[in-house]
Amino acid sequence: MARRGAAVFVAASGAALLLGAGAVALWPSGGDATEHGRQLYLDNCAACHGAELEGQPDWRRPLPSGRLPAPPHDATGHTWHHPDRVLREIILRGTEAVVGNGYESDMPGFEGLLTEAEVEAILDYLKSEWPERERTHQQRVTAADEAAGG
């Protein structure tokens, strides 16, 4: 009986650890990791998307070039509408490569400049700045994308 109780305890502890690890992956980790993401964002993204995630003015109206200005990454933008997979692809490959069909964008790809871990840190930082409603929506979009094989 004691062995069975110990086995149940170990199994329950393992499940709790796995569930806890999953929760960490779904929500920004905070602390130093988020600060690292913020610094990476400031170094690589803020020149176009703004130091406060505000994007370029009038970002929904095309520039004379026909391209759209850099959108905000705060709750007023649409970053949180996209699953993590799409956000990673846009950061690494650039918007043109992801959208295709002749779409033109000034958003470059950072593949070879940022590691996957650095991209994740940037995404963690962005998510840490969103209100709970937007974080929850983006979490659901990501889960649906993953369930669909994305």
PDB file of C-alpha atoms in Angstrom:
ATOM      1  CA  MET A   1       0.000   0.000   0.000  1.00  0.00           C
ATOM      2  CA  ALA A   2       2.823   2.417   0.847  1.00  0.00           C
ATOM      3  CA  ARG A   3       4.459   1.777  -2.535  1.00  0.00           C
ATOM      4  CA  ARG A   4       1.210   2.501  -4.334  1.00  0.00           C
ATOM      5  CA  GLY A   5       0.803   5.752  -2.404  1.00  0.00           C
ATOM      6  CA  ALA A   6       4.362   6.761  -3.265  1.00  0.00           C
ATOM      7  CA  ALA A   7       3.779   5.916  -6.938  1.00  0.00           C
ATOM      8  CA  VAL A   8       0.609   8.018  -7.001  1.00  0.00           C
ATOM      9  CA  PHE A   9       2.482  10.885  -5.343  1.00  0.00           C
ATOM     10  CA  VAL A  10       5.323  10.682  -7.882  1.00  0.00           C
ATOM     11  CA  ALA A  11       2.873  10.497 -10.804  1.00  0.00           C
ATOM     12  CA  ALA A  12       0.849  13.431  -9.486  1.00  0.00           C
ATOM     13  CA  SER A  13       3.997  15.468  -8.891  1.00  0.00           C
ATOM     14  CA  GLY A  14       5.210  14.720 -12.409  1.00  0.00           C
ATOM     15  CA  ALA A  15       1.858  15.742 -13.880  1.00  0.00           C
ATOM     16  CA  ALA A  16       1.912  18.968 -11.888  1.00  0.00           C
ATOM     17  CA  LEU A  17       5.392  19.750 -13.159  1.00  0.00           C
ATOM     18  CA  LEU A  18       4.366  19.078 -16.754  1.00  0.00           C
ATOM     19  CA  LEU A  19       1.246  21.206 -16.423  1.00  0.00           C
ATOM     20  CA  GLY A  20       3.278  23.949 -14.798  1.00  0.00           C
ATOM     21  CA  ALA A  21       5.807  23.812 -17.636  1.00  0.00           C
ATOM     22  CA  GLY A  22       2.966  24.115 -20.142  1.00  0.00           C
ATOM     23  CA  ALA A  23       1.629  27.164 -18.361  1.00  0.00           C
ATOM     24  CA  VAL A  24       5.054  28.773 -18.490  1.00  0.00           C
ATOM     25  CA  ALA A  25       5.180  28.218 -22.240  1.00  0.00           C
ATOM     26  CA  LEU A  26       1.746  29.798 -22.736  1.00  0.00           C
ATOM     27  CA  TRP A  27       2.311  32.952 -20.722  1.00  0.00           C
ATOM     28  CA  PRO A  28       5.233  35.333 -20.661  1.00  0.00           C
ATOM     29  CA  SER A  29       7.825  34.325 -18.131  1.00  0.00           C
ATOM     30  CA  GLY A  30       8.455  37.781 -16.697  1.00  0.00           C
ATOM     31  CA  GLY A  31      11.543  39.002 -14.887  1.00  0.00           C
ATOM     32  CA  ASP A  32      14.912  38.811 -16.580  1.00  0.00           C
ATOM     33  CA  ALA A  33      13.596  36.891 -19.604  1.00  0.00           C
ATOM     34  CA  THR A  34      11.052  39.612 -20.375  1.00  0.00           C
ATOM     35  CA  GLU A  35      13.691  42.299 -19.848  1.00  0.00           C
ATOM     36  CA  HIS A  36      15.986  40.464 -22.275  1.00  0.00           C
ATOM     37  CA  GLY A  37      13.133  40.406 -24.815  1.00  0.00           C
ATOM     38  CA  ARG A  38      12.525  44.113 -24.260  1.00  0.00           C
ATOM     39  CA  GLN A  39      16.174  44.900 -24.944  1.00  0.00           C
ATOM     40  CA  LEU A  40      16.149  42.743 -28.087  1.00  0.00           C
ATOM     41  CA  TYR A  41      12.977  44.530 -29.203  1.00  0.00           C
ATOM     42  CA  LEU A  42      14.547  47.943 -28.615  1.00  0.00           C
ATOM     43  CA  ASP A  43      17.689  46.917 -30.513  1.00  0.00           C
ATOM     44  CA  ASN A  44      15.959  45.293 -33.490  1.00  0.00           C
ATOM     45  CA  CYS A  45      12.340  46.407 -33.771  1.00  0.00           C
ATOM     46  CA  ALA A  46      11.759  49.776 -32.110  1.00  0.00           C
ATOM     47  CA  ALA A  47      13.222  51.854 -34.953  1.00  0.00           C
ATOM     48  CA  CYS A  48      10.126  50.990 -37.002  1.00  0.00           C
ATOM     49  CA  HIS A  49       7.551  49.758 -34.477  1.00  0.00           C
ATOM     50  CA  GLY A  50       8.297  52.339 -31.761  1.00  0.00           C
ATOM     51  CA  ALA A  51       9.991  52.109 -28.386  1.00  0.00           C
ATOM     52  CA  GLU A  52       6.562  51.980 -26.719  1.00  0.00           C
ATOM     53  CA  LEU A  53       5.162  49.442 -29.256  1.00  0.00           C
ATOM     54  CA  GLU A  54       3.130  52.286 -30.795  1.00  0.00           C
ATOM     55  CA  GLY A  55       3.974  51.654 -34.452  1.00  0.00           C
ATOM     56  CA  GLN A  56       4.211  54.336 -37.100  1.00  0.00           C
ATOM     57  CA  PRO A  57       1.578  57.073 -37.363  1.00  0.00           C
ATOM     58  CA  ASP A  58      -1.430  56.338 -39.562  1.00  0.00           C
ATOM     59  CA  TRP A  59      -0.259  52.737 -39.889  1.00  0.00           C
ATOM     60  CA  ARG A  60      -3.408  51.556 -41.664  1.00  0.00           C
ATOM     61  CA  ARG A  61      -2.977  53.948 -44.601  1.00  0.00           C
ATOM     62  CA  PRO A  62      -0.488  52.989 -47.341  1.00  0.00           C
ATOM     63  CA  LEU A  63       2.597  55.132 -47.810  1.00  0.00           C
ATOM     64  CA  PRO A  64       3.308  56.726 -51.229  1.00  0.00           C
ATOM     65  CA  SER A  65       5.271  53.539 -51.992  1.00  0.00           C
ATOM     66  CA  GLY A  66       2.057  51.532 -51.565  1.00  0.00           C
ATOM     67  CA  ARG A  67       3.479  49.746 -48.538  1.00  0.00           C
ATOM     68  CA  LEU A  68       1.897  49.968 -45.121  1.00  0.00           C
ATOM     69  CA  PRO A  69       3.732  51.657 -42.235  1.00  0.00           C
ATOM     70  CA  ALA A  70       4.931  49.469 -39.367  1.00  0.00           C
ATOM     71  CA  PRO A  71       1.947  48.552 -37.185  1.00  0.00           C
ATOM     72  CA  PRO A  72       1.876  48.872 -33.420  1.00  0.00           C
ATOM     73  CA  HIS A  73       2.568  45.809 -31.309  1.00  0.00           C
ATOM     74  CA  ASP A  74       0.475  47.013 -28.389  1.00  0.00           C
ATOM     75  CA  ALA A  75      -3.223  46.233 -27.939  1.00  0.00           C
ATOM     76  CA  THR A  76      -4.200  48.831 -30.582  1.00  0.00           C
ATOM     77  CA  GLY A  77      -2.478  46.820 -33.309  1.00  0.00           C
ATOM     78  CA  HIS A  78      -3.149  43.371 -34.709  1.00  0.00           C
ATOM     79  CA  THR A  79      -0.085  41.396 -33.612  1.00  0.00           C
ATOM     80  CA  TRP A  80      -2.140  39.613 -30.976  1.00  0.00           C
ATOM     81  CA  HIS A  81      -4.547  38.382 -33.685  1.00  0.00           C
ATOM     82  CA  HIS A  82      -1.858  36.042 -35.067  1.00  0.00           C
ATOM     83  CA  PRO A  83      -0.648  32.678 -33.740  1.00  0.00           C
ATOM     84  CA  ASP A  84       2.910  32.350 -32.492  1.00  0.00           C
ATOM     85  CA  ARG A  85       3.912  30.333 -35.570  1.00  0.00           C
ATOM     86  CA  VAL A  86       2.966  33.187 -37.924  1.00  0.00           C
ATOM     87  CA  LEU A  87       4.642  35.800 -35.728  1.00  0.00           C
ATOM     88  CA  ARG A  88       7.854  33.738 -35.661  1.00  0.00           C
ATOM     89  CA  GLU A  89       7.781  33.327 -39.445  1.00  0.00           C
ATOM     90  CA  ILE A  90       7.234  37.052 -40.024  1.00  0.00           C
ATOM     91  CA  ILE A  91      10.115  37.958 -37.712  1.00  0.00           C
ATOM     92  CA  LEU A  92      12.479  35.400 -39.216  1.00  0.00           C
ATOM     93  CA  ARG A  93      11.493  35.520 -42.909  1.00  0.00           C
ATOM     94  CA  GLY A  94       9.864  38.947 -43.311  1.00  0.00           C
ATOM     95  CA  THR A  95       6.284  39.802 -44.193  1.00  0.00           C
ATOM     96  CA  GLU A  96       6.689  39.500 -47.975  1.00  0.00           C
ATOM     97  CA  ALA A  97       7.929  35.915 -47.697  1.00  0.00           C
ATOM     98  CA  VAL A  98       5.104  34.920 -45.362  1.00  0.00           C
ATOM     99  CA  VAL A  99       2.215  36.658 -47.141  1.00  0.00           C
ATOM    100  CA  GLY A 100       3.435  36.017 -50.700  1.00  0.00           C
ATOM    101  CA  ASN A 101       1.296  36.773 -53.774  1.00  0.00           C
ATOM    102  CA  GLY A 102       3.357  39.869 -54.599  1.00  0.00           C
ATOM    103  CA  TYR A 103       2.667  41.558 -51.261  1.00  0.00           C
ATOM    104  CA  GLU A 104       5.331  44.179 -50.578  1.00  0.00           C
ATOM    105  CA  SER A 105       6.502  45.151 -47.121  1.00  0.00           C
ATOM    106  CA  ASP A 106       9.365  47.003 -45.497  1.00  0.00           C
ATOM    107  CA  MET A 107       9.479  44.352 -42.746  1.00  0.00           C
ATOM    108  CA  PRO A 108      12.749  42.471 -43.245  1.00  0.00           C
ATOM    109  CA  GLY A 109      13.448  38.963 -42.092  1.00  0.00           C
ATOM    110  CA  PHE A 110      15.834  38.553 -39.168  1.00  0.00           C
ATOM    111  CA  GLU A 111      16.863  34.959 -39.885  1.00  0.00           C
ATOM    112  CA  GLY A 112      20.594  34.725 -39.264  1.00  0.00           C
ATOM    113  CA  LEU A 113      20.455  37.873 -37.124  1.00  0.00           C
ATOM    114  CA  LEU A 114      18.188  36.632 -34.335  1.00  0.00           C
ATOM    115  CA  THR A 115      18.150  33.131 -32.908  1.00  0.00           C
ATOM    116  CA  GLU A 116      14.888  31.290 -32.318  1.00  0.00           C
ATOM    117  CA  ALA A 117      15.390  31.840 -28.578  1.00  0.00           C
ATOM    118  CA  GLU A 118      15.755  35.589 -29.160  1.00  0.00           C
ATOM    119  CA  VAL A 119      12.570  35.635 -31.248  1.00  0.00           C
ATOM    120  CA  GLU A 120      10.772  33.851 -28.400  1.00  0.00           C
ATOM    121  CA  ALA A 121      12.132  36.412 -25.932  1.00  0.00           C
ATOM    122  CA  ILE A 122      10.802  39.254 -28.101  1.00  0.00           C
ATOM    123  CA  LEU A 123       7.394  37.581 -28.330  1.00  0.00           C
ATOM    124  CA  ASP A 124       7.376  37.063 -24.543  1.00  0.00           C
ATOM    125  CA  TYR A 125       8.083  40.763 -24.102  1.00  0.00           C
ATOM    126  CA  LEU A 126       5.302  41.810 -26.503  1.00  0.00           C
ATOM    127  CA  LYS A 127       2.818  39.521 -24.759  1.00  0.00           C
ATOM    128  CA  SER A 128       3.838  40.882 -21.357  1.00  0.00           C
ATOM    129  CA  GLU A 129       2.717  44.326 -22.524  1.00  0.00           C
ATOM    130  CA  TRP A 130      -0.741  43.240 -23.725  1.00  0.00           C
ATOM    131  CA  PRO A 131      -3.810  43.396 -21.508  1.00  0.00           C
ATOM    132  CA  GLU A 132      -5.162  40.041 -20.339  1.00  0.00           C
ATOM    133  CA  ARG A 133      -7.959  40.032 -22.942  1.00  0.00           C
ATOM    134  CA  GLU A 134      -5.476  40.251 -25.837  1.00  0.00           C
ATOM    135  CA  ARG A 135      -3.099  37.697 -24.282  1.00  0.00           C
ATOM    136  CA  THR A 136      -5.967  35.257 -23.803  1.00  0.00           C
ATOM    137  CA  HIS A 137      -7.199  35.753 -27.373  1.00  0.00           C
ATOM    138  CA  GLN A 138      -3.710  35.247 -28.789  1.00  0.00           C
ATOM    139  CA  GLN A 139      -3.228  32.132 -26.649  1.00  0.00           C
ATOM    140  CA  ARG A 140      -6.455  30.679 -28.087  1.00  0.00           C
ATOM    141  CA  VAL A 141      -5.453  31.546 -31.662  1.00  0.00           C
ATOM    142  CA  THR A 142      -2.081  29.868 -31.106  1.00  0.00           C
ATOM    143  CA  ALA A 143      -3.693  26.759 -29.590  1.00  0.00           C
ATOM    144  CA  ALA A 144      -6.129  26.486 -32.529  1.00  0.00           C
ATOM    145  CA  ASP A 145      -3.275  26.896 -35.017  1.00  0.00           C
ATOM    146  CA  GLU A 146      -1.248  24.189 -33.279  1.00  0.00           C
ATOM    147  CA  ALA A 147      -4.276  21.862 -33.159  1.00  0.00           C
ATOM    148  CA  ALA A 148      -4.717  22.373 -36.916  1.00  0.00           C
ATOM    149  CA  GLY A 149      -1.107  21.320 -37.475  1.00  0.00           C
ATOM    150  CA  GLY A 150       0.370  24.800 -37.787  1.00  0.00           C
TER     151      GLY A 150
END
